[in-house]
Short mmCIF file of C-alpha atoms in Angstrom, two decimals:
data_model
loop_
_atom_site.label_atom_id
_atom_site.label_comp_id
_atom_site.label_asym_id
_atom_site.label_seq_id
_atom_site.Cartn_x
_atom_site.Cartn_y
_atom_site.Cartn_z
CA UNK A 1 -48.82 -12.99 1.98
CA UNK A 2 -46.20 -10.61 0.31
CA UNK A 3 -44.95 -8.19 2.91
CA UNK A 4 -46.18 -10.18 5.89
CA UNK A 5 -43.52 -10.96 8.44
CA UNK A 6 -43.74 -14.54 9.45
CA UNK A 7 -43.11 -15.64 13.06
CA UNK A 8 -41.29 -19.02 13.54
CA UNK A 9 -40.50 -18.49 17.15
CA UNK A 10 -39.09 -21.99 17.60
CA UNK A 11 -36.49 -21.37 14.81
CA UNK A 12 -35.09 -18.26 16.65
CA UNK A 13 -33.02 -19.99 19.20
CA UNK A 14 -31.80 -22.60 16.81
CA UNK A 15 -30.57 -20.26 14.17
CA UNK A 16 -29.13 -17.67 16.65
CA UNK A 17 -27.10 -20.60 18.19
CA UNK A 18 -25.85 -21.44 14.80
CA UNK A 19 -24.74 -18.05 13.83
CA UNK A 20 -23.02 -17.56 17.10
CA UNK A 21 -21.08 -20.90 16.20
CA UNK A 22 -20.37 -19.39 12.68
CA UNK A 23 -19.00 -16.40 14.29
CA UNK A 24 -16.73 -18.60 16.56
CA UNK A 25 -15.27 -20.32 13.54
CA UNK A 26 -14.80 -17.03 11.70
CA UNK A 27 -12.77 -15.33 14.84
CA UNK A 28 -10.46 -18.53 14.54
CA UNK A 29 -10.05 -17.99 10.69
CA UNK A 30 -11.62 -21.32 10.32
CA UNK A 31 -13.32 -20.76 6.89
CA UNK A 32 -14.30 -24.29 6.17
CA UNK A 33 -16.01 -24.68 9.52
CA UNK A 34 -17.80 -21.46 9.20
CA UNK A 35 -19.12 -22.29 5.59
CA UNK A 36 -20.48 -25.70 6.73
CA UNK A 37 -22.37 -24.05 9.63
CA UNK A 38 -23.66 -21.19 7.42
CA UNK A 39 -24.93 -23.60 4.95
CA UNK A 40 -27.16 -25.15 7.80
CA UNK A 41 -28.70 -21.73 8.28
CA UNK A 42 -29.01 -21.20 4.64
CA UNK A 43 -30.74 -24.59 3.95
CA UNK A 44 -33.85 -23.06 5.75
CA UNK A 45 -34.23 -20.89 2.75
CA UNK A 46 -34.39 -24.10 0.58
CA UNK A 47 -37.00 -25.50 2.90
CA UNK A 48 -39.41 -22.66 2.28
CA UNK A 49 -38.24 -20.40 5.06
CA UNK A 50 -37.41 -16.75 3.86
CA UNK A 51 -34.81 -15.97 6.63
CA UNK A 52 -35.23 -12.15 5.76
CA UNK A 53 -38.82 -12.35 6.60
CA UNK A 54 -38.70 -14.38 9.93
CA UNK A 55 -38.84 -12.05 12.83
CA UNK A 56 -35.62 -12.35 15.07
CA UNK A 57 -33.64 -14.44 12.57
CA UNK A 58 -30.53 -13.30 11.05
CA UNK A 59 -30.68 -12.33 7.28
CA UNK A 60 -28.63 -14.31 4.86
CA UNK A 61 -26.55 -11.09 4.50
CA UNK A 62 -25.44 -11.42 8.13
CA UNK A 63 -24.78 -14.99 7.74
CA UNK A 64 -22.53 -14.90 4.85
CA UNK A 65 -20.85 -11.59 5.95
CA UNK A 66 -19.75 -13.67 9.07
CA UNK A 67 -18.28 -16.33 6.59
CA UNK A 68 -16.54 -13.29 4.96
CA UNK A 69 -15.17 -12.42 8.32
CA UNK A 70 -13.56 -15.83 8.40
CA UNK A 71 -11.94 -15.31 4.98
CA UNK A 72 -10.60 -12.06 6.42
CA UNK A 73 -9.29 -13.62 9.71
CA UNK A 74 -7.55 -16.40 7.60
CA UNK A 75 -6.28 -14.00 4.98
CA UNK A 76 -8.08 -15.76 2.24
CA UNK A 77 -8.63 -12.94 -0.25
CA UNK A 78 -9.39 -15.16 -3.30
CA UNK A 79 -11.96 -17.14 -1.25
CA UNK A 80 -13.70 -13.90 -0.01
CA UNK A 81 -13.93 -12.67 -3.63
CA UNK A 82 -15.45 -16.10 -4.68
CA UNK A 83 -18.10 -15.64 -1.84
CA UNK A 84 -18.92 -12.25 -3.13
CA UNK A 85 -19.42 -13.57 -6.49
CA UNK A 86 -21.86 -16.18 -5.10
CA UNK A 87 -23.80 -13.66 -3.10
CA UNK A 88 -24.48 -11.44 -6.32
CA UNK A 89 -25.19 -14.60 -8.33
CA UNK A 90 -27.87 -15.56 -5.82
CA UNK A 91 -29.32 -12.19 -5.33
CA UNK A 92 -28.46 -11.91 -1.71
CA UNK A 93 -28.08 -8.36 -0.57
CA UNK A 94 -24.60 -6.96 -0.04
CA UNK A 95 -23.78 -4.15 2.30
CA UNK A 96 -20.82 -2.02 3.51
CA UNK A 97 -19.84 -4.71 5.84
CA UNK A 98 -19.64 -7.21 2.98
CA UNK A 99 -17.13 -4.98 1.19
CA UNK A 100 -15.28 -4.22 4.34
CA UNK A 101 -14.54 -7.80 5.30
CA UNK A 102 -13.27 -8.36 1.64
CA UNK A 103 -11.09 -5.32 1.89
CA UNK A 104 -9.81 -6.64 5.12
CA UNK A 105 -9.06 -10.03 3.67
CA UNK A 106 -6.96 -8.37 0.94
CA UNK A 107 -5.33 -6.18 3.55
CA UNK A 108 -4.30 -9.27 5.60
CA UNK A 109 -2.50 -10.56 2.61
CA UNK A 110 -0.70 -7.41 2.10
CA UNK A 111 -2.19 -6.87 -1.42
CA UNK A 112 -2.56 -3.17 -1.63
CA UNK A 113 -3.89 -3.12 -5.29
CA UNK A 114 -6.55 -5.70 -4.47
CA UNK A 115 -7.61 -3.71 -1.38
CA UNK A 116 -7.66 -0.49 -3.39
CA UNK A 117 -9.74 -2.23 -6.19
CA UNK A 118 -12.41 -3.54 -3.55
CA UNK A 119 -12.57 -0.08 -2.15
CA UNK A 120 -13.39 1.39 -5.53
CA UNK A 121 -16.05 -1.30 -5.91
CA UNK A 122 -17.49 -0.40 -2.52
CA UNK A 123 -17.55 3.34 -3.30
CA UNK A 124 -19.72 2.92 -6.34
CA UNK A 125 -22.52 1.52 -4.04
CA UNK A 126 -22.10 3.07 -0.66
CA UNK A 127 -20.18 5.83 1.11
CA UNK A 128 -16.92 4.79 2.16
CA UNK A 129 -16.55 4.32 5.86
CA UNK A 130 -13.47 4.32 8.21
CA UNK A 131 -13.46 0.60 8.32
CA UNK A 132 -12.97 0.16 4.58
CA UNK A 133 -10.39 2.95 4.19
CA UNK A 134 -8.56 1.88 7.57
CA UNK A 135 -8.19 -1.72 5.91
CA UNK A 136 -6.45 -0.11 2.90
CA UNK A 137 -4.14 1.65 5.42
CA UNK A 138 -3.40 -1.69 6.96
CA UNK A 139 -2.79 -3.32 3.55
CA UNK A 140 -0.23 -0.67 2.60
CA UNK A 141 1.39 -1.09 6.16
CA UNK A 142 1.53 -4.87 5.80
CA UNK A 143 3.06 -4.70 2.32
CA UNK A 144 5.89 -2.66 3.80
CA UNK A 145 4.97 0.46 2.04
CA UNK A 146 4.80 3.09 4.82
CA UNK A 147 4.51 5.94 2.48
CA UNK A 148 1.32 4.75 0.86
CA UNK A 149 -0.06 3.82 4.28
CA UNK A 150 0.49 7.54 5.37
CA UNK A 151 -1.17 8.76 2.19
CA UNK A 152 -4.30 6.83 2.73
CA UNK A 153 -4.30 7.91 6.45
CA UNK A 154 -4.37 11.54 5.29
CA UNK A 155 -6.92 10.65 2.77
CA UNK A 156 -9.23 9.34 5.61
CA UNK A 157 -8.58 12.64 7.49
CA UNK A 158 -9.40 14.66 4.27
CA UNK A 159 -12.86 12.68 4.04
CA UNK A 160 -13.49 13.57 7.60
CA UNK A 161 -13.14 9.92 8.68
CA UNK A 162 -11.26 10.06 11.91
CA UNK A 163 -8.42 7.47 11.96
CA UNK A 164 -8.22 5.54 15.25
CA UNK A 165 -5.38 4.13 17.20
CA UNK A 166 -5.37 1.05 15.00
CA UNK A 167 -4.47 3.04 11.89
CA UNK A 168 -1.85 5.15 13.65
CA UNK A 169 -0.33 1.96 14.86
CA UNK A 170 -0.12 0.54 11.36
CA UNK A 171 1.71 3.58 10.00
CA UNK A 172 3.98 3.62 12.90
CA UNK A 173 4.73 -0.08 12.48
CA UNK A 174 5.34 0.17 8.91
CA UNK A 175 7.86 2.83 9.24
CA UNK A 176 9.57 0.99 12.10
CA UNK A 177 9.76 -2.32 10.12
CA UNK A 178 11.18 -0.33 7.37
CA UNK A 179 14.01 1.00 9.41
CA UNK A 180 12.70 4.58 9.24
CA UNK A 181 12.95 5.13 12.94
CA UNK A 182 12.70 8.87 12.70
CA UNK A 183 9.24 8.65 10.84
CA UNK A 184 8.01 6.23 13.26
CA UNK A 185 8.79 8.65 16.10
CA UNK A 186 7.39 11.51 14.22
CA UNK A 187 3.92 9.70 13.83
CA UNK A 188 4.00 8.60 17.52
CA UNK A 189 4.38 12.11 18.63
CA UNK A 190 1.69 13.09 16.08
CA UNK A 191 -0.66 10.87 18.06
CA UNK A 192 -0.23 12.99 21.12
CA UNK A 193 -0.74 16.27 19.16
CA UNK A 194 -4.01 14.71 17.62
CA UNK A 195 -5.15 13.78 21.16
CA UNK A 196 -5.14 10.04 20.07
CA UNK A 197 -3.99 8.18 23.09
CA UNK A 198 -1.14 5.86 22.23
CA UNK A 199 -1.16 2.20 23.65
CA UNK A 200 1.49 -0.38 24.15
CA UNK A 201 1.34 -1.29 20.51
CA UNK A 202 2.28 2.28 19.58
CA UNK A 203 5.38 2.43 21.94
CA UNK A 204 6.36 -1.17 21.06
CA UNK A 205 6.92 -0.34 17.41
CA UNK A 206 9.18 2.51 18.27
CA UNK A 207 10.98 0.50 20.80
CA UNK A 208 11.53 -2.26 18.24
CA UNK A 209 13.11 0.26 15.73
CA UNK A 210 15.36 1.74 18.24
CA UNK A 211 16.42 -1.70 19.37
CA UNK A 212 17.08 -2.85 15.72
CA UNK A 213 19.26 0.19 15.35
CA UNK A 214 21.23 -0.83 18.55
CA UNK A 215 20.36 2.58 20.20
CA UNK A 216 20.24 1.56 23.89
CA UNK A 217 19.86 5.16 25.00
CA UNK A 218 16.80 5.80 22.78
CA UNK A 219 15.24 2.42 23.71
CA UNK A 220 15.59 3.23 27.49
CA UNK A 221 14.12 6.80 26.90
CA UNK A 222 10.96 5.60 25.12
CA UNK A 223 10.56 2.78 27.72
CA UNK A 224 10.69 5.45 30.28
CA UNK A 225 8.30 7.64 28.42
CA UNK A 226 5.85 4.71 28.00
CA UNK A 227 5.93 4.26 31.94
CA UNK A 228 5.55 7.82 32.66
CA UNK A 229 2.23 8.28 30.95
CA UNK A 230 0.82 5.25 32.64
CA UNK A 231 1.16 2.87 29.58
CA UNK A 232 2.08 -0.62 31.01
CA UNK A 233 5.22 -2.03 29.17
CA UNK A 234 4.49 -5.70 28.14
CA UNK A 235 6.97 -8.48 27.61
CA UNK A 236 7.59 -7.24 24.19
CA UNK A 237 8.47 -3.77 25.50
CA UNK A 238 11.28 -5.24 27.85
CA UNK A 239 12.36 -7.58 24.95
CA UNK A 240 13.36 -4.58 22.90
CA UNK A 241 15.77 -3.34 25.56
CA UNK A 242 17.51 -6.81 25.74
CA UNK A 243 17.65 -6.81 21.95
CA UNK A 244 18.99 -3.33 22.04
CA UNK A 245 21.69 -4.39 24.28
CA UNK A 246 22.41 -7.35 21.99
CA UNK A 247 22.70 -5.31 18.91
CA UNK A 248 25.01 -2.87 20.77
CA UNK A 249 27.19 -5.75 21.54
CA UNK A 250 26.70 -5.00 25.36
CA UNK A 251 26.29 -8.80 26.24
CA UNK A 252 26.79 -8.20 30.15
CA UNK A 253 24.00 -5.69 30.35
CA UNK A 254 21.65 -7.86 28.20
CA UNK A 255 22.14 -10.65 30.65
CA UNK A 256 21.71 -8.48 33.75
CA UNK A 257 18.35 -6.98 32.40
CA UNK A 258 17.27 -10.38 31.46
CA UNK A 259 17.95 -11.70 34.98
CA UNK A 260 16.12 -8.72 36.31
CA UNK A 261 13.11 -9.53 34.11
CA UNK A 262 13.12 -13.02 35.44
CA UNK A 263 13.39 -11.94 39.11
CA UNK A 264 10.35 -9.54 38.41
CA UNK A 265 8.55 -12.28 36.98
CA UNK A 266 8.03 -10.60 33.70
CA UNK A 267 8.22 -13.87 31.89
CA UNK A 268 10.68 -13.10 29.08
CA UNK A 269 10.03 -15.13 25.98
CA UNK A 270 12.29 -17.41 23.93
CA UNK A 271 12.94 -14.42 21.61
CA UNK A 272 14.32 -12.44 24.60
CA UNK A 273 16.64 -15.21 25.60
CA UNK A 274 17.71 -15.92 21.85
CA UNK A 275 18.71 -12.25 21.70
CA UNK A 276 20.82 -12.38 24.96
CA UNK A 277 22.45 -15.78 23.89
CA UNK A 278 23.11 -14.08 20.58
CA UNK A 279 24.75 -10.91 22.17
CA UNK A 280 26.90 -13.28 24.48
CA UNK A 281 27.92 -15.36 21.41
CA UNK A 282 29.11 -12.36 19.37
CA UNK A 283 31.13 -11.10 22.40
CA UNK A 284 32.74 -14.44 22.72
CA UNK A 285 31.27 -14.78 26.32
CA UNK A 286 30.97 -18.59 26.21
CA UNK A 287 30.28 -19.01 29.99
CA UNK A 288 27.37 -16.41 29.66
CA UNK A 289 26.06 -18.23 26.65
CA UNK A 290 25.70 -21.39 28.66
CA UNK A 291 24.53 -19.55 31.69
CA UNK A 292 21.73 -17.95 29.52
CA UNK A 293 20.67 -21.16 27.99
CA UNK A 294 20.35 -22.65 31.61
CA UNK A 295 18.29 -19.87 32.70
CA UNK A 296 16.04 -20.16 29.65
CA UNK A 297 15.50 -23.81 30.61
CA UNK A 298 14.89 -23.01 34.31
CA UNK A 299 12.27 -20.58 33.10
CA UNK A 300 10.33 -23.44 31.62
CA UNK A 301 10.97 -22.20 28.18
CA UNK A 302 11.62 -24.71 25.38
CA UNK A 303 14.80 -23.98 23.35
CA UNK A 304 14.13 -23.74 19.73
CA UNK A 305 16.08 -24.20 16.53
CA UNK A 306 17.21 -20.60 16.71
CA UNK A 307 18.55 -21.21 20.26
CA UNK A 308 20.61 -24.24 19.46
CA UNK A 309 21.95 -22.76 16.19
CA UNK A 310 23.30 -19.81 18.07
CA UNK A 311 24.89 -22.07 20.66
CA UNK A 312 26.45 -24.09 17.97
CA UNK A 313 27.68 -20.95 16.30
CA UNK A 314 29.02 -19.36 19.46
CA UNK A 315 31.42 -22.43 20.08
CA UNK A 316 32.14 -22.92 16.44
CA UNK A 317 33.09 -19.22 16.26
CA UNK A 318 35.48 -19.80 19.14
CA UNK A 319 37.13 -22.87 17.26
CA UNK A 320 35.78 -25.15 20.12
CA UNK A 321 34.49 -27.77 17.57
CA UNK A 322 34.09 -30.41 20.37
CA UNK A 323 31.55 -28.12 22.09
CA UNK A 324 29.96 -26.96 19.01
CA UNK A 325 29.44 -30.77 17.91
CA UNK A 326 28.07 -31.46 21.54
CA UNK A 327 25.40 -28.88 20.94
CA UNK A 328 24.66 -30.04 17.39
CA UNK A 329 24.11 -33.48 18.67
CA UNK A 330 21.93 -32.22 21.72
CA UNK A 331 19.80 -30.38 19.12
CA UNK A 332 19.05 -33.67 17.49
CA UNK A 333 18.43 -35.58 20.76
CA UNK A 334 15.69 -32.98 21.44
CA UNK A 335 14.15 -33.84 18.06
CA UNK A 336 14.80 -30.37 16.54
CA UNK A 337 16.29 -31.05 13.16
CA UNK A 338 19.42 -28.89 12.90
CA UNK A 339 19.02 -26.39 9.90
CA UNK A 340 21.52 -24.93 7.41
CA UNK A 341 22.63 -22.34 9.84
CA UNK A 342 23.92 -24.68 12.59
CA UNK A 343 25.79 -27.01 9.95
CA UNK A 344 27.19 -23.92 8.32
CA UNK A 345 28.97 -22.73 11.52
CA UNK A 346 30.50 -26.16 12.05
CA UNK A 347 31.65 -26.53 8.46
CA UNK A 348 33.09 -22.89 8.36
CA UNK A 349 34.88 -23.69 11.67
CA UNK A 350 36.38 -26.96 10.27
CA UNK A 351 37.44 -25.09 7.00
CA UNK A 352 39.14 -22.25 9.19
CA UNK A 353 41.17 -24.80 11.02
CA UNK A 354 42.06 -26.40 7.77
CA UNK A 355 40.23 -29.73 8.73
CA UNK A 356 39.05 -29.85 5.29
CA UNK A 357 37.91 -33.45 5.25
CA UNK A 358 35.98 -32.94 8.36
CA UNK A 359 34.35 -29.93 6.75
CA UNK A 360 33.32 -32.12 3.80
CA UNK A 361 32.04 -34.88 6.10
CA UNK A 362 30.00 -32.43 8.03
CA UNK A 363 28.54 -31.09 4.64
CA UNK A 364 27.74 -34.86 3.57
CA UNK A 365 26.02 -35.36 7.12
CA UNK A 366 23.81 -32.22 6.52
CA UNK A 367 22.71 -33.57 2.94
CA UNK A 368 21.96 -37.01 4.47
CA UNK A 369 19.66 -35.28 7.04
CA UNK A 370 17.60 -33.66 4.19
CA UNK A 371 19.27 -30.25 4.27
CA UNK A 372 19.81 -28.80 0.73
CA UNK A 373 23.27 -27.04 1.05
CA UNK A 374 23.35 -23.54 -0.72
CA UNK A 375 25.99 -21.99 -2.74
CA UNK A 376 27.83 -20.52 0.38
CA UNK A 377 28.23 -23.89 1.95
CA UNK A 378 29.57 -25.55 -1.06
CA UNK A 379 31.85 -22.71 -1.66
CA UNK A 380 33.23 -22.90 1.76
CA UNK A 381 34.32 -26.52 1.21
CA UNK A 382 35.52 -25.93 -2.19
CA UNK A 383 37.72 -22.96 -1.09
CA UNK A 384 39.07 -25.04 1.84
CA UNK A 385 40.22 -27.67 -0.57
CA UNK A 386 41.53 -24.99 -2.88
CA UNK A 387 43.81 -23.31 -0.06
CA UNK A 388 45.26 -26.83 0.56
CA UNK A 389 46.06 -27.24 -3.06
CA UNK A 390 43.71 -30.33 -3.38
CA UNK A 391 42.71 -29.53 -6.82
CA UNK A 392 40.82 -32.90 -7.60
CA UNK A 393 38.85 -32.54 -4.46
CA UNK A 394 37.97 -29.01 -5.29
CA UNK A 395 36.86 -30.08 -8.71
CA UNK A 396 34.92 -33.04 -7.37
CA UNK A 397 32.87 -30.83 -4.97
CA UNK A 398 32.11 -28.21 -7.70
CA UNK A 399 30.52 -31.21 -9.51
CA UNK A 400 28.54 -32.17 -6.54
CA UNK A 401 27.47 -28.61 -6.32
CA UNK A 402 26.14 -28.74 -9.86
CA UNK A 403 24.66 -32.14 -9.29
CA UNK A 404 22.79 -30.74 -6.29
CA UNK A 405 20.94 -28.22 -8.63
CA UNK A 406 23.16 -25.28 -7.23
CA UNK A 407 24.66 -23.31 -10.11
CA UNK A 408 28.34 -22.55 -9.09
CA UNK A 409 29.16 -18.83 -9.51
CA UNK A 410 32.46 -17.19 -10.45
CA UNK A 411 33.56 -17.43 -6.84
CA UNK A 412 33.33 -21.18 -6.76
CA UNK A 413 34.93 -21.55 -10.13
CA UNK A 414 37.75 -19.12 -9.07
CA UNK A 415 38.30 -21.11 -5.96
CA UNK A 416 39.02 -24.18 -8.00
CA UNK A 417 41.38 -21.86 -10.10
CA UNK A 418 43.26 -21.09 -6.89
CA UNK A 419 43.81 -24.89 -6.28
CA UNK A 420 45.25 -25.30 -9.89
CA UNK A 421 47.54 -22.17 -9.18
CA UNK A 422 48.68 -23.61 -5.80
CA UNK A 423 49.33 -27.23 -7.29
CA UNK A 424 51.10 -25.45 -10.30
CA UNK A 425 48.68 -27.16 -12.81
CA UNK A 426 49.07 -24.89 -15.72
CA UNK A 427 47.25 -26.86 -18.28
CA UNK A 428 44.25 -27.55 -16.11
CA UNK A 429 44.08 -23.93 -15.18
CA UNK A 430 43.85 -22.87 -18.92
CA UNK A 431 41.37 -25.66 -19.65
CA UNK A 432 39.23 -24.39 -16.63
CA UNK A 433 38.80 -20.89 -18.17
CA UNK A 434 37.00 -22.72 -21.17
CA UNK A 435 35.15 -24.90 -18.63
CA UNK A 436 33.73 -21.66 -16.85
CA UNK A 437 32.75 -20.13 -20.35
CA UNK A 438 31.11 -23.54 -21.50
CA UNK A 439 28.87 -23.40 -18.26
CA UNK A 440 27.76 -19.94 -18.85
CA UNK A 441 30.09 -18.53 -16.18
CA UNK A 442 32.24 -15.69 -17.63
CA UNK A 443 35.71 -15.76 -16.05
CA UNK A 444 36.73 -12.41 -14.27
CA UNK A 445 40.12 -10.85 -13.49
CA UNK A 446 40.27 -13.13 -10.34
CA UNK A 447 39.90 -16.21 -12.53
CA UNK A 448 42.66 -15.12 -15.06
CA UNK A 449 44.84 -14.22 -11.99
CA UNK A 450 44.78 -17.81 -10.75
CA UNK A 451 45.36 -19.21 -14.15
CA UNK A 452 48.31 -17.04 -14.93
CA UNK A 453 49.75 -17.64 -11.43
CA UNK A 454 49.53 -21.41 -12.21
CA UNK A 455 51.66 -20.88 -15.42
CA UNK A 456 54.24 -18.93 -13.31
CA UNK A 457 54.24 -21.70 -10.59
CA UNK A 458 54.66 -24.54 -13.00
CA UNK A 459 58.06 -26.33 -13.26
CA UNK A 460 59.27 -25.29 -15.81
CA UNK A 461 57.13 -22.12 -16.00
CA UNK A 462 54.77 -21.84 -18.95
CA UNK A 463 55.17 -18.08 -20.08
CA UNK A 464 53.66 -18.96 -23.52
CA UNK A 465 50.44 -20.15 -22.06
CA UNK A 466 50.54 -17.13 -19.56
CA UNK A 467 50.79 -14.80 -22.45
CA UNK A 468 47.89 -16.54 -24.36
CA UNK A 469 45.66 -16.15 -21.35
CA UNK A 470 46.70 -12.58 -20.81
CA UNK A 471 45.84 -11.64 -24.42
CA UNK A 472 42.58 -13.61 -24.14
CA UNK A 473 41.75 -11.50 -21.05
CA UNK A 474 42.38 -8.21 -22.84
CA UNK A 475 40.29 -9.49 -26.00
CA UNK A 476 37.44 -10.15 -23.49
CA UNK A 477 37.73 -6.41 -22.26
CA UNK A 478 38.77 -7.29 -18.82
CA UNK A 479 41.19 -4.75 -17.50
CA UNK A 480 43.97 -6.44 -15.33
CA UNK A 481 44.70 -5.03 -11.94
CA UNK A 482 47.97 -4.23 -10.45
CA UNK A 483 48.28 -7.60 -8.85
CA UNK A 484 47.72 -9.46 -12.22
CA UNK A 485 50.11 -7.17 -14.03
CA UNK A 486 52.89 -8.02 -11.31
CA UNK A 487 52.13 -11.68 -11.75
CA UNK A 488 52.44 -11.62 -15.56
CA UNK A 489 55.46 -9.58 -15.30
CA UNK A 490 57.17 -12.13 -13.15
CA UNK A 491 56.27 -14.88 -15.77
CA UNK A 492 56.75 -13.11 -19.14
CA UNK A 493 59.35 -10.70 -18.12
CA UNK A 494 59.39 -6.89 -18.18
CA UNK A 495 60.31 -6.45 -21.95
CA UNK A 496 57.62 -8.81 -23.09
CA UNK A 497 54.95 -6.98 -20.93
CA UNK A 498 56.22 -3.57 -22.36
CA UNK A 499 55.65 -4.90 -25.78
CA UNK A 500 52.17 -5.79 -24.63
CA UNK A 501 51.60 -2.22 -23.40
CA UNK A 502 52.29 -2.74 -19.85
CA UNK A 503 55.37 -1.04 -18.29
#
């Protein structure tokens, strides 16, 4: 009869177990798995069992809120919205938790506008609680909008909804990641004033901001403050000090602290070692670079792409291409595909040593490995050929740049112009100005400087063509700099330049 609570005692253990399994999937962010199990519970309603009226059984609202929890954990805001629509269409009751999980899903995606829209929707039916508003604070923080996170934090306080340590940490971390260290510190101190006990996460955000700024003294001070109030530093806390030393180019201190961490069995992470290796690389301490790598392996940590790329860069920067190539090959042997950073270091080193063909071969190898070179990599090779006056090769590589769906910029075109200038190819230089315009890349003062220099270097010189180019530059509204005026004067003569309005 209507209003009678049915008692299907045998169903209770089965469905409670199913709900527990739905929750397990939800906590892992496995939305598909949570949905499948939830349907198993919901099917009972299709068999004539009204779950909302069976003593001891979860309601459908609870079941599907747990699915929404999976959506939130997995940052699947559109899927959460679809489930909300389904609940409404099937007349399944929604509650504050329903909206809370949808807002959380939007927050995890960093979609502030969506989180606020769902908060407004919730407010039309329920009193807004701290969970919902806290999720909006988190959304703003995740989106890198600390000012808005702080606004919603204050809004919570204005509504007598006391923010907890999670909301404080969200605002602190948002300011820290934005590089606003002063604000992050201000909010951390505010926790103490408001008698909200900071945790390791609170301090780690400030430590990270200080380290990113390369402020070793402040990083040490906050690490000491953390320990003084009995908040146990974690690996991330100590990592920040290593990173601070690295940013401050204090390679020796970074290595010493890293060894101290290892001796104290603090288990530094791959990120810690990568920071130390990077510090040693920038300082040119190649022996320490290798020592740090060996310590990393001895600590049973697997070097990653960042590690090997830094090793390659360290030796390439020192023009030790034999060692750089060794680390590049070792990276491949470890079945870690070298990335664009690793190849860029080697290509740049070859170019710096004027081993232009080696630089080009290395770029070809990178392409054969499935790496798509960017504008910078192509420009390094083009510029290297230009400096060696190999105009044909420079033009060929600019063509390959276009064929690789990378649009050459004025720097790449001007590098080719440098090749024409050094090779005294006046006619080709003048024609190249037209090529640039035809490809939608307006020449600048550097481009015209190269073309006019080519006219001056030609044998015999081409003052007629130089004057034509100079007049064209003026007609395009480009103001010649002192270097270009000096070049044009050497080619055209002082009297002719005076007639053109340049003394």
